[in-house]
């Protein structure tokens, strides 16, 4: 390995450590990471915005990892996952006997995050009744546990995240304007996956490796057709949807080839009303085009089945159902045995 390659390898390893294995180098993602690097060394509150499944928690981790608080606690709480009557105790803690069922003292997330970073996910779901108390902690860095009159002083950096439009919620009186402006000191907008499609070529093998290692499987090939389908898909569930579908594909893989897990066969975008032809027509066109690209070869590592992420027998069955015939061409004698398995 030359000097330049070693430097690139070191830089890549440093980037992985800094950004907690955030995968991709598209311009849209690099712009976000540049903002993270800019705000991380400060103690300013950060509001991470973006659709569900875009990786907002990873951005929060990266802010913590690049800050002087790295090495101190990183504590997280999903405001939408905790019932209203328990959320105040989760945030601020309680004393023994503060309410029915409070059989022991409990530390809240703010105390647990002292000297570190507190990540409040889905901050848009924080009840209005608790918003003044959160505002006070952000402004004064102090609070009281439930059932106690003692004031606790803390040193916590807050990173909040939401997929909801807080500004619209403020206009509808569903979110306090003073808390919104206190949270919105430094907003970071995480782009949806459809706006960073260039990262899919790195995300797919990354997740394949993660799940294959976890399941003890060996995935040797991701077909070009499968990768193209991933890239053309709109990903309404963003990176989380991609991750879940790849996990499904790795589970179903039994021949070393990653099958296409997309809900629409082969990742074909469903035709609009104005688009001629049926979904079956589009599927047939994709199979025919793939066979031509493979030189008429069905099986083998470079055949149409592998390119589509299918077993050879599955592809042959689909071809018969769709009435697709393989084009004639000159093939080596060693491959002629395969012709008997498919009518041409």
Tab-separated table of C-alpha atoms in Angstrom:
chain	number	residue	atom	x	y	z
A	1	UNK	CA	0.000	0.000	0.000
A	2	UNK	CA	1.409	3.379	-1.029
A	3	UNK	CA	1.603	6.496	1.104
A	4	UNK	CA	-1.495	8.081	-0.466
A	5	UNK	CA	-3.499	4.880	0.047
A	6	UNK	CA	-2.423	4.696	3.695
A	7	UNK	CA	-3.412	8.329	4.234
A	8	UNK	CA	-6.815	7.703	2.688
A	9	UNK	CA	-7.251	4.610	4.864
A	10	UNK	CA	-6.349	6.570	8.017
A	11	UNK	CA	-8.674	9.410	7.009
A	12	UNK	CA	-11.505	6.933	6.398
A	13	UNK	CA	-10.940	5.284	9.804
A	14	UNK	CA	-10.912	8.701	11.499
A	15	UNK	CA	-14.133	9.619	9.746
A	16	UNK	CA	-15.782	6.370	10.916
A	17	UNK	CA	-14.805	7.092	14.508
A	18	UNK	CA	-15.969	10.685	14.318
A	19	UNK	CA	-19.273	10.053	12.594
A	20	UNK	CA	-20.227	6.793	14.298
A	21	UNK	CA	-20.266	4.759	11.069
A	22	UNK	CA	-22.481	7.125	9.105
A	23	UNK	CA	-22.177	5.631	5.607
A	24	UNK	CA	-22.006	7.679	2.419
A	25	UNK	CA	-20.190	10.548	0.756
A	26	UNK	CA	-22.890	12.180	-1.354
A	27	UNK	CA	-22.830	15.990	-1.509
A	28	UNK	CA	-26.088	16.144	0.468
A	29	UNK	CA	-24.661	14.037	3.305
A	30	UNK	CA	-21.266	15.746	3.276
A	31	UNK	CA	-23.047	19.096	3.700
A	32	UNK	CA	-24.793	17.783	6.829
A	33	UNK	CA	-21.554	16.412	8.276
A	34	UNK	CA	-19.861	19.749	7.679
A	35	UNK	CA	-22.588	21.398	9.772
A	36	UNK	CA	-22.066	18.761	12.476
A	37	UNK	CA	-18.340	19.525	12.580
A	38	UNK	CA	-19.102	23.229	12.824
A	39	UNK	CA	-21.511	23.033	15.775
A	40	UNK	CA	-20.117	20.054	17.703
A	41	UNK	CA	-17.301	21.909	19.561
A	42	UNK	CA	-19.815	24.378	21.017
A	43	UNK	CA	-22.359	23.827	23.783
A	44	UNK	CA	-25.206	25.176	21.651
A	45	UNK	CA	-28.520	23.360	21.485
A	46	UNK	CA	-28.992	21.517	18.178
A	47	UNK	CA	-32.324	20.684	16.539
A	48	UNK	CA	-31.998	17.761	14.117
A	49	UNK	CA	-34.773	17.772	11.520
A	50	UNK	CA	-35.679	15.150	8.966
A	51	UNK	CA	-38.111	12.461	7.918
A	52	UNK	CA	-38.538	9.279	9.929
A	53	UNK	CA	-35.728	6.810	9.317
A	54	UNK	CA	-33.118	9.262	8.031
A	55	UNK	CA	-30.651	8.616	10.864
A	56	UNK	CA	-31.204	11.595	13.154
A	57	UNK	CA	-29.925	9.674	16.176
A	58	UNK	CA	-26.648	8.949	14.354
A	59	UNK	CA	-26.255	12.676	13.767
A	60	UNK	CA	-26.839	13.313	17.480
A	61	UNK	CA	-24.177	10.719	18.335
A	62	UNK	CA	-21.764	12.372	15.895
A	63	UNK	CA	-22.309	15.776	17.526
A	64	UNK	CA	-21.506	14.232	20.911
A	65	UNK	CA	-18.490	12.298	19.600
A	66	UNK	CA	-16.956	15.431	18.080
A	67	UNK	CA	-17.629	17.599	21.137
A	68	UNK	CA	-15.507	18.154	24.267
A	69	UNK	CA	-18.182	16.091	26.051
A	70	UNK	CA	-17.086	12.931	24.259
A	71	UNK	CA	-16.262	10.386	26.960
A	72	UNK	CA	-19.045	11.715	29.166
A	73	UNK	CA	-22.601	10.298	29.159
A	74	UNK	CA	-24.714	10.240	26.009
A	75	UNK	CA	-28.282	9.706	27.207
A	76	UNK	CA	-31.307	9.425	24.943
A	77	UNK	CA	-35.073	9.496	25.388
A	78	UNK	CA	-37.829	9.108	22.818
A	79	UNK	CA	-40.572	11.502	23.890
A	80	UNK	CA	-43.169	9.661	21.798
A	81	UNK	CA	-42.452	6.281	23.407
A	82	UNK	CA	-43.135	7.220	27.050
A	83	UNK	CA	-46.705	7.609	28.413
A	84	UNK	CA	-47.560	11.141	29.466
A	85	UNK	CA	-47.911	10.322	33.160
A	86	UNK	CA	-44.395	8.823	33.226
A	87	UNK	CA	-42.586	11.266	30.977
A	88	UNK	CA	-41.977	13.931	33.641
A	89	UNK	CA	-40.411	11.340	35.933
A	90	UNK	CA	-38.269	10.021	33.065
A	91	UNK	CA	-36.954	13.518	32.384
A	92	UNK	CA	-36.506	14.878	35.905
A	93	UNK	CA	-36.654	11.853	38.214
A	94	UNK	CA	-38.685	11.435	41.396
A	95	UNK	CA	-38.318	10.861	45.112
A	96	UNK	CA	-39.572	7.802	46.952
A	97	UNK	CA	-43.280	8.223	47.660
A	98	UNK	CA	-43.731	11.076	45.190
A	99	UNK	CA	-46.697	9.250	43.682
A	100	UNK	CA	-48.371	5.859	43.833
A	101	UNK	CA	-45.848	3.258	42.729
A	102	UNK	CA	-42.786	5.404	43.457
A	103	UNK	CA	-41.198	2.858	45.778
A	104	UNK	CA	-37.652	4.199	45.395
A	105	UNK	CA	-35.798	7.297	44.309
A	106	UNK	CA	-35.261	7.519	40.566
A	107	UNK	CA	-32.792	9.646	38.633
A	108	UNK	CA	-34.127	11.383	35.552
A	109	UNK	CA	-32.426	11.560	32.167
A	110	UNK	CA	-31.153	15.078	32.821
A	111	UNK	CA	-29.256	13.928	35.920
A	112	UNK	CA	-27.981	10.853	34.099
A	113	UNK	CA	-26.641	13.078	31.310
A	114	UNK	CA	-24.865	15.530	33.613
A	115	UNK	CA	-21.563	16.736	32.017
A	116	UNK	CA	-22.605	14.979	28.807
A	117	UNK	CA	-25.278	15.147	26.101
A	118	UNK	CA	-29.010	14.470	26.320
A	119	UNK	CA	-30.723	13.470	23.076
A	120	UNK	CA	-34.484	14.015	23.088
A	121	UNK	CA	-35.961	12.286	20.058
A	122	UNK	CA	-39.425	13.185	18.738
A	123	UNK	CA	-39.433	16.430	20.698
A	124	UNK	CA	-42.581	17.440	18.808
A	125	UNK	CA	-44.491	14.866	20.882
A	126	UNK	CA	-43.553	16.493	24.193
A	127	UNK	CA	-46.834	17.394	25.955
A	128	UNK	CA	-47.599	21.102	26.310
A	129	UNK	CA	-47.776	20.716	30.098
A	130	UNK	CA	-44.103	19.679	30.260
A	131	UNK	CA	-42.750	22.231	27.805
A	132	UNK	CA	-42.323	25.073	30.368
A	133	UNK	CA	-40.287	22.737	32.605
A	134	UNK	CA	-38.014	21.771	29.723
A	135	UNK	CA	-37.606	25.429	28.814
A	136	UNK	CA	-36.546	26.231	32.376
A	137	UNK	CA	-33.893	23.483	32.348
A	138	UNK	CA	-32.502	24.748	29.052
A	139	UNK	CA	-32.356	28.333	30.277
A	140	UNK	CA	-31.296	27.825	33.889
A	141	UNK	CA	-29.669	24.362	33.850
A	142	UNK	CA	-31.619	23.465	36.976
A	143	UNK	CA	-34.695	21.423	37.946
A	144	UNK	CA	-36.400	19.625	40.839
A	145	UNK	CA	-37.231	15.951	41.031
A	146	UNK	CA	-40.910	15.066	41.456
A	147	UNK	CA	-41.762	15.088	45.144
A	148	UNK	CA	-38.742	17.198	46.101
A	149	UNK	CA	-38.219	20.896	46.704
A	150	UNK	CA	-34.469	20.651	46.284
A	151	UNK	CA	-33.050	22.314	43.174
A	152	UNK	CA	-30.467	20.330	41.226
A	153	UNK	CA	-27.949	22.121	39.034
A	154	UNK	CA	-26.632	20.303	35.983
A	155	UNK	CA	-24.366	20.820	32.985
A	156	UNK	CA	-26.064	19.179	30.008
A	157	UNK	CA	-25.877	19.825	26.267
A	158	UNK	CA	-29.221	19.172	24.553
A	159	UNK	CA	-29.698	17.731	21.080
A	160	UNK	CA	-33.341	17.367	20.053
A	161	UNK	CA	-34.845	15.782	16.954
A	162	UNK	CA	-38.198	15.629	15.230
A	163	UNK	CA	-39.798	14.686	11.936
A	164	UNK	CA	-42.671	17.101	12.589
A	165	UNK	CA	-42.949	20.707	11.466
A	166	UNK	CA	-42.523	22.547	14.772
A	167	UNK	CA	-43.069	25.940	13.196
A	168	UNK	CA	-46.497	24.828	11.963
A	169	UNK	CA	-47.244	23.365	15.390
A	170	UNK	CA	-46.408	26.728	16.952
A	171	UNK	CA	-48.867	28.423	14.574
A	172	UNK	CA	-51.547	25.922	15.679
A	173	UNK	CA	-50.710	26.494	19.377
A	174	UNK	CA	-49.586	22.871	19.669
A	175	UNK	CA	-46.018	23.791	20.630
A	176	UNK	CA	-44.741	26.716	22.697
A	177	UNK	CA	-43.047	29.384	20.607
A	178	UNK	CA	-40.500	30.245	23.321
A	179	UNK	CA	-39.408	26.603	23.577
A	180	UNK	CA	-39.243	26.306	19.779
A	181	UNK	CA	-36.923	29.310	19.500
A	182	UNK	CA	-34.798	27.946	22.360
A	183	UNK	CA	-34.464	24.577	20.618
A	184	UNK	CA	-33.919	26.016	17.143
A	185	UNK	CA	-30.539	27.586	17.930
A	186	UNK	CA	-28.713	25.510	15.324
A	187	UNK	CA	-30.947	23.419	13.052
A	188	UNK	CA	-29.457	20.507	11.087
A	189	UNK	CA	-31.618	19.094	8.289
A	190	UNK	CA	-30.917	15.445	7.445
A	191	UNK	CA	-31.852	14.715	3.805
A	192	UNK	CA	-34.114	11.778	2.902
A	193	UNK	CA	-32.495	8.830	1.143
A	194	UNK	CA	-34.088	9.751	-2.190
A	195	UNK	CA	-31.996	12.948	-2.124
A	196	UNK	CA	-28.745	11.070	-1.499
A	197	UNK	CA	-29.132	8.102	-3.850
A	198	UNK	CA	-25.394	8.090	-4.506
A	199	UNK	CA	-24.930	6.704	-0.976
A	200	UNK	CA	-27.020	3.592	-1.695
A	201	UNK	CA	-24.084	1.847	-3.377
A	202	UNK	CA	-22.197	2.084	-0.072
A	203	UNK	CA	-25.145	1.498	2.246
A	204	UNK	CA	-26.236	-1.774	0.621
A	205	UNK	CA	-22.955	-3.704	1.003
A	206	UNK	CA	-22.513	-2.184	4.466
A	207	UNK	CA	-25.830	-3.574	5.708
A	208	UNK	CA	-25.323	-6.856	3.843
A	209	UNK	CA	-22.020	-7.341	5.660
A	210	UNK	CA	-23.561	-6.466	9.036
A	211	UNK	CA	-26.479	-8.893	8.730
A	212	UNK	CA	-24.558	-11.663	6.973
A	213	UNK	CA	-21.989	-11.671	9.776
A	214	UNK	CA	-24.741	-11.615	12.400
A	215	UNK	CA	-26.552	-14.558	10.768
A	216	UNK	CA	-23.461	-16.543	9.841
A	217	UNK	CA	-24.176	-16.280	6.108
A	218	UNK	CA	-21.867	-15.583	3.201
A	219	UNK	CA	-23.233	-13.229	0.540
A	220	UNK	CA	-20.972	-13.343	-2.509
A	221	UNK	CA	-22.947	-11.253	-4.962
A	222	UNK	CA	-25.331	-8.313	-5.184
A	223	UNK	CA	-26.645	-8.290	-8.726
A	224	UNK	CA	-26.531	-5.132	-10.790
A	225	UNK	CA	-30.273	-5.393	-11.379
A	226	UNK	CA	-30.916	-5.530	-7.626
A	227	UNK	CA	-28.628	-2.568	-7.003
A	228	UNK	CA	-30.314	-0.602	-9.811
A	229	UNK	CA	-33.691	-1.376	-8.245
A	230	UNK	CA	-32.477	-0.080	-4.885
A	231	UNK	CA	-31.214	3.128	-6.487
A	232	UNK	CA	-34.429	3.795	-8.436
A	233	UNK	CA	-36.766	3.091	-5.498
A	234	UNK	CA	-38.135	6.146	-3.632
A	235	UNK	CA	-37.518	4.807	-0.074
A	236	UNK	CA	-40.425	6.407	1.830
A	237	UNK	CA	-38.997	4.826	5.002
A	238	UNK	CA	-35.497	6.101	4.203
A	239	UNK	CA	-32.349	4.361	5.517
A	240	UNK	CA	-34.334	2.444	8.134
A	241	UNK	CA	-36.477	0.880	5.396
A	242	UNK	CA	-33.363	0.007	3.377
A	243	UNK	CA	-31.779	-1.593	6.442
A	244	UNK	CA	-34.880	-3.649	7.231
A	245	UNK	CA	-35.317	-4.854	3.642
A	246	UNK	CA	-31.681	-5.897	3.395
A	247	UNK	CA	-32.041	-7.837	6.635
A	248	UNK	CA	-35.029	-9.610	5.044
A	249	UNK	CA	-33.027	-10.319	1.887
A	250	UNK	CA	-30.093	-11.768	3.832
A	251	UNK	CA	-32.483	-14.065	5.713
A	252	UNK	CA	-33.925	-15.307	2.404
A	253	UNK	CA	-30.582	-15.709	0.668
A	254	UNK	CA	-29.560	-19.338	0.284
A	255	UNK	CA	-27.243	-19.329	-2.735
A	256	UNK	CA	-24.746	-16.571	-1.952
A	257	UNK	CA	-26.725	-14.051	-3.999
A	258	UNK	CA	-28.697	-11.251	-2.372
A	259	UNK	CA	-32.316	-11.522	-3.568
A	260	UNK	CA	-34.273	-8.390	-4.387
A	261	UNK	CA	-36.493	-7.696	-1.335
A	262	UNK	CA	-38.411	-4.730	-2.734
A	263	UNK	CA	-42.196	-4.959	-2.393
A	264	UNK	CA	-42.759	-4.419	-6.132
A	265	UNK	CA	-41.227	-7.271	-8.165
A	266	UNK	CA	-37.653	-6.465	-9.174
A	267	UNK	CA	-37.955	-2.880	-7.984
A	268	UNK	CA	-40.033	-1.812	-10.967
A	269	UNK	CA	-41.813	1.444	-10.274
A	270	UNK	CA	-45.528	0.869	-10.599
A	271	UNK	CA	-46.770	2.555	-13.787
A	272	UNK	CA	-48.876	5.668	-13.427
A	273	UNK	CA	-52.333	5.913	-14.981
A	274	UNK	CA	-50.827	7.604	-18.022
A	275	UNK	CA	-48.094	4.990	-18.357
A	276	UNK	CA	-48.859	2.319	-20.970
A	277	UNK	CA	-48.579	-1.342	-20.120
A	278	UNK	CA	-49.178	-3.369	-16.984
A	279	UNK	CA	-46.827	-4.197	-14.166
A	280	UNK	CA	-46.480	-7.652	-15.719
A	281	UNK	CA	-45.391	-6.008	-18.980
A	282	UNK	CA	-42.716	-4.043	-17.141
A	283	UNK	CA	-41.527	-7.174	-15.345
A	284	UNK	CA	-41.304	-9.040	-18.642
A	285	UNK	CA	-39.381	-6.151	-20.217
A	286	UNK	CA	-36.869	-6.106	-17.362
A	287	UNK	CA	-36.293	-9.870	-17.576
A	288	UNK	CA	-35.908	-9.770	-21.356
A	289	UNK	CA	-33.467	-6.862	-21.167
A	290	UNK	CA	-31.428	-8.624	-18.473
A	291	UNK	CA	-31.246	-11.828	-20.533
A	292	UNK	CA	-29.999	-9.862	-23.540
A	293	UNK	CA	-27.413	-8.102	-21.363
A	294	UNK	CA	-26.235	-11.511	-20.127
A	295	UNK	CA	-25.782	-12.734	-23.695
A	296	UNK	CA	-28.681	-15.153	-23.336
A	297	UNK	CA	-27.122	-16.919	-20.337
A	298	UNK	CA	-29.613	-17.845	-17.624
A	299	UNK	CA	-27.492	-19.573	-14.966
A	300	UNK	CA	-23.980	-19.077	-13.722
A	301	UNK	CA	-22.394	-16.206	-11.795
A	302	UNK	CA	-22.811	-13.799	-14.726
A	303	UNK	CA	-26.170	-15.044	-15.964
A	304	UNK	CA	-29.512	-13.286	-15.933
A	305	UNK	CA	-30.688	-15.055	-12.763
A	306	UNK	CA	-27.702	-13.810	-10.771
A	307	UNK	CA	-28.115	-10.303	-12.172
A	308	UNK	CA	-31.733	-10.284	-11.039
A	309	UNK	CA	-30.932	-11.783	-7.641
A	310	UNK	CA	-32.983	-14.921	-8.363
A	311	UNK	CA	-32.410	-18.652	-8.465
A	312	UNK	CA	-32.095	-20.003	-12.006
A	313	UNK	CA	-35.152	-22.227	-11.530
A	314	UNK	CA	-37.188	-19.254	-10.281
A	315	UNK	CA	-36.244	-17.173	-13.310
A	316	UNK	CA	-37.043	-20.034	-15.702
A	317	UNK	CA	-40.457	-20.380	-14.067
A	318	UNK	CA	-41.117	-16.649	-14.462
A	319	UNK	CA	-40.027	-16.738	-18.104
A	320	UNK	CA	-42.453	-19.554	-18.860
A	321	UNK	CA	-45.284	-17.726	-17.080
A	322	UNK	CA	-44.580	-14.502	-18.961
A	323	UNK	CA	-43.970	-16.208	-22.290
A	324	UNK	CA	-40.368	-15.057	-22.555
A	325	UNK	CA	-38.029	-16.958	-24.850
A	326	UNK	CA	-34.290	-16.754	-24.652
A	327	UNK	CA	-32.690	-15.393	-27.864
A	328	UNK	CA	-30.664	-17.866	-29.906
A	329	UNK	CA	-26.944	-17.366	-29.987
A	330	UNK	CA	-23.793	-19.440	-30.325
A	331	UNK	CA	-22.760	-21.002	-27.031
A	332	UNK	CA	-19.938	-23.323	-26.018
A	333	UNK	CA	-20.743	-27.039	-26.065
A	334	UNK	CA	-20.274	-27.144	-22.285
A	335	UNK	CA	-23.334	-24.942	-21.904
A	336	UNK	CA	-25.628	-26.694	-24.368
A	337	UNK	CA	-26.965	-28.953	-21.621
A	338	UNK	CA	-28.800	-26.004	-20.167
A	339	UNK	CA	-30.819	-25.491	-23.370
A	340	UNK	CA	-32.793	-28.675	-22.699
A	341	UNK	CA	-34.092	-27.109	-19.496
A	342	UNK	CA	-35.878	-24.266	-21.297
A	343	UNK	CA	-37.865	-24.206	-24.530
A	344	UNK	CA	-36.361	-21.758	-27.011
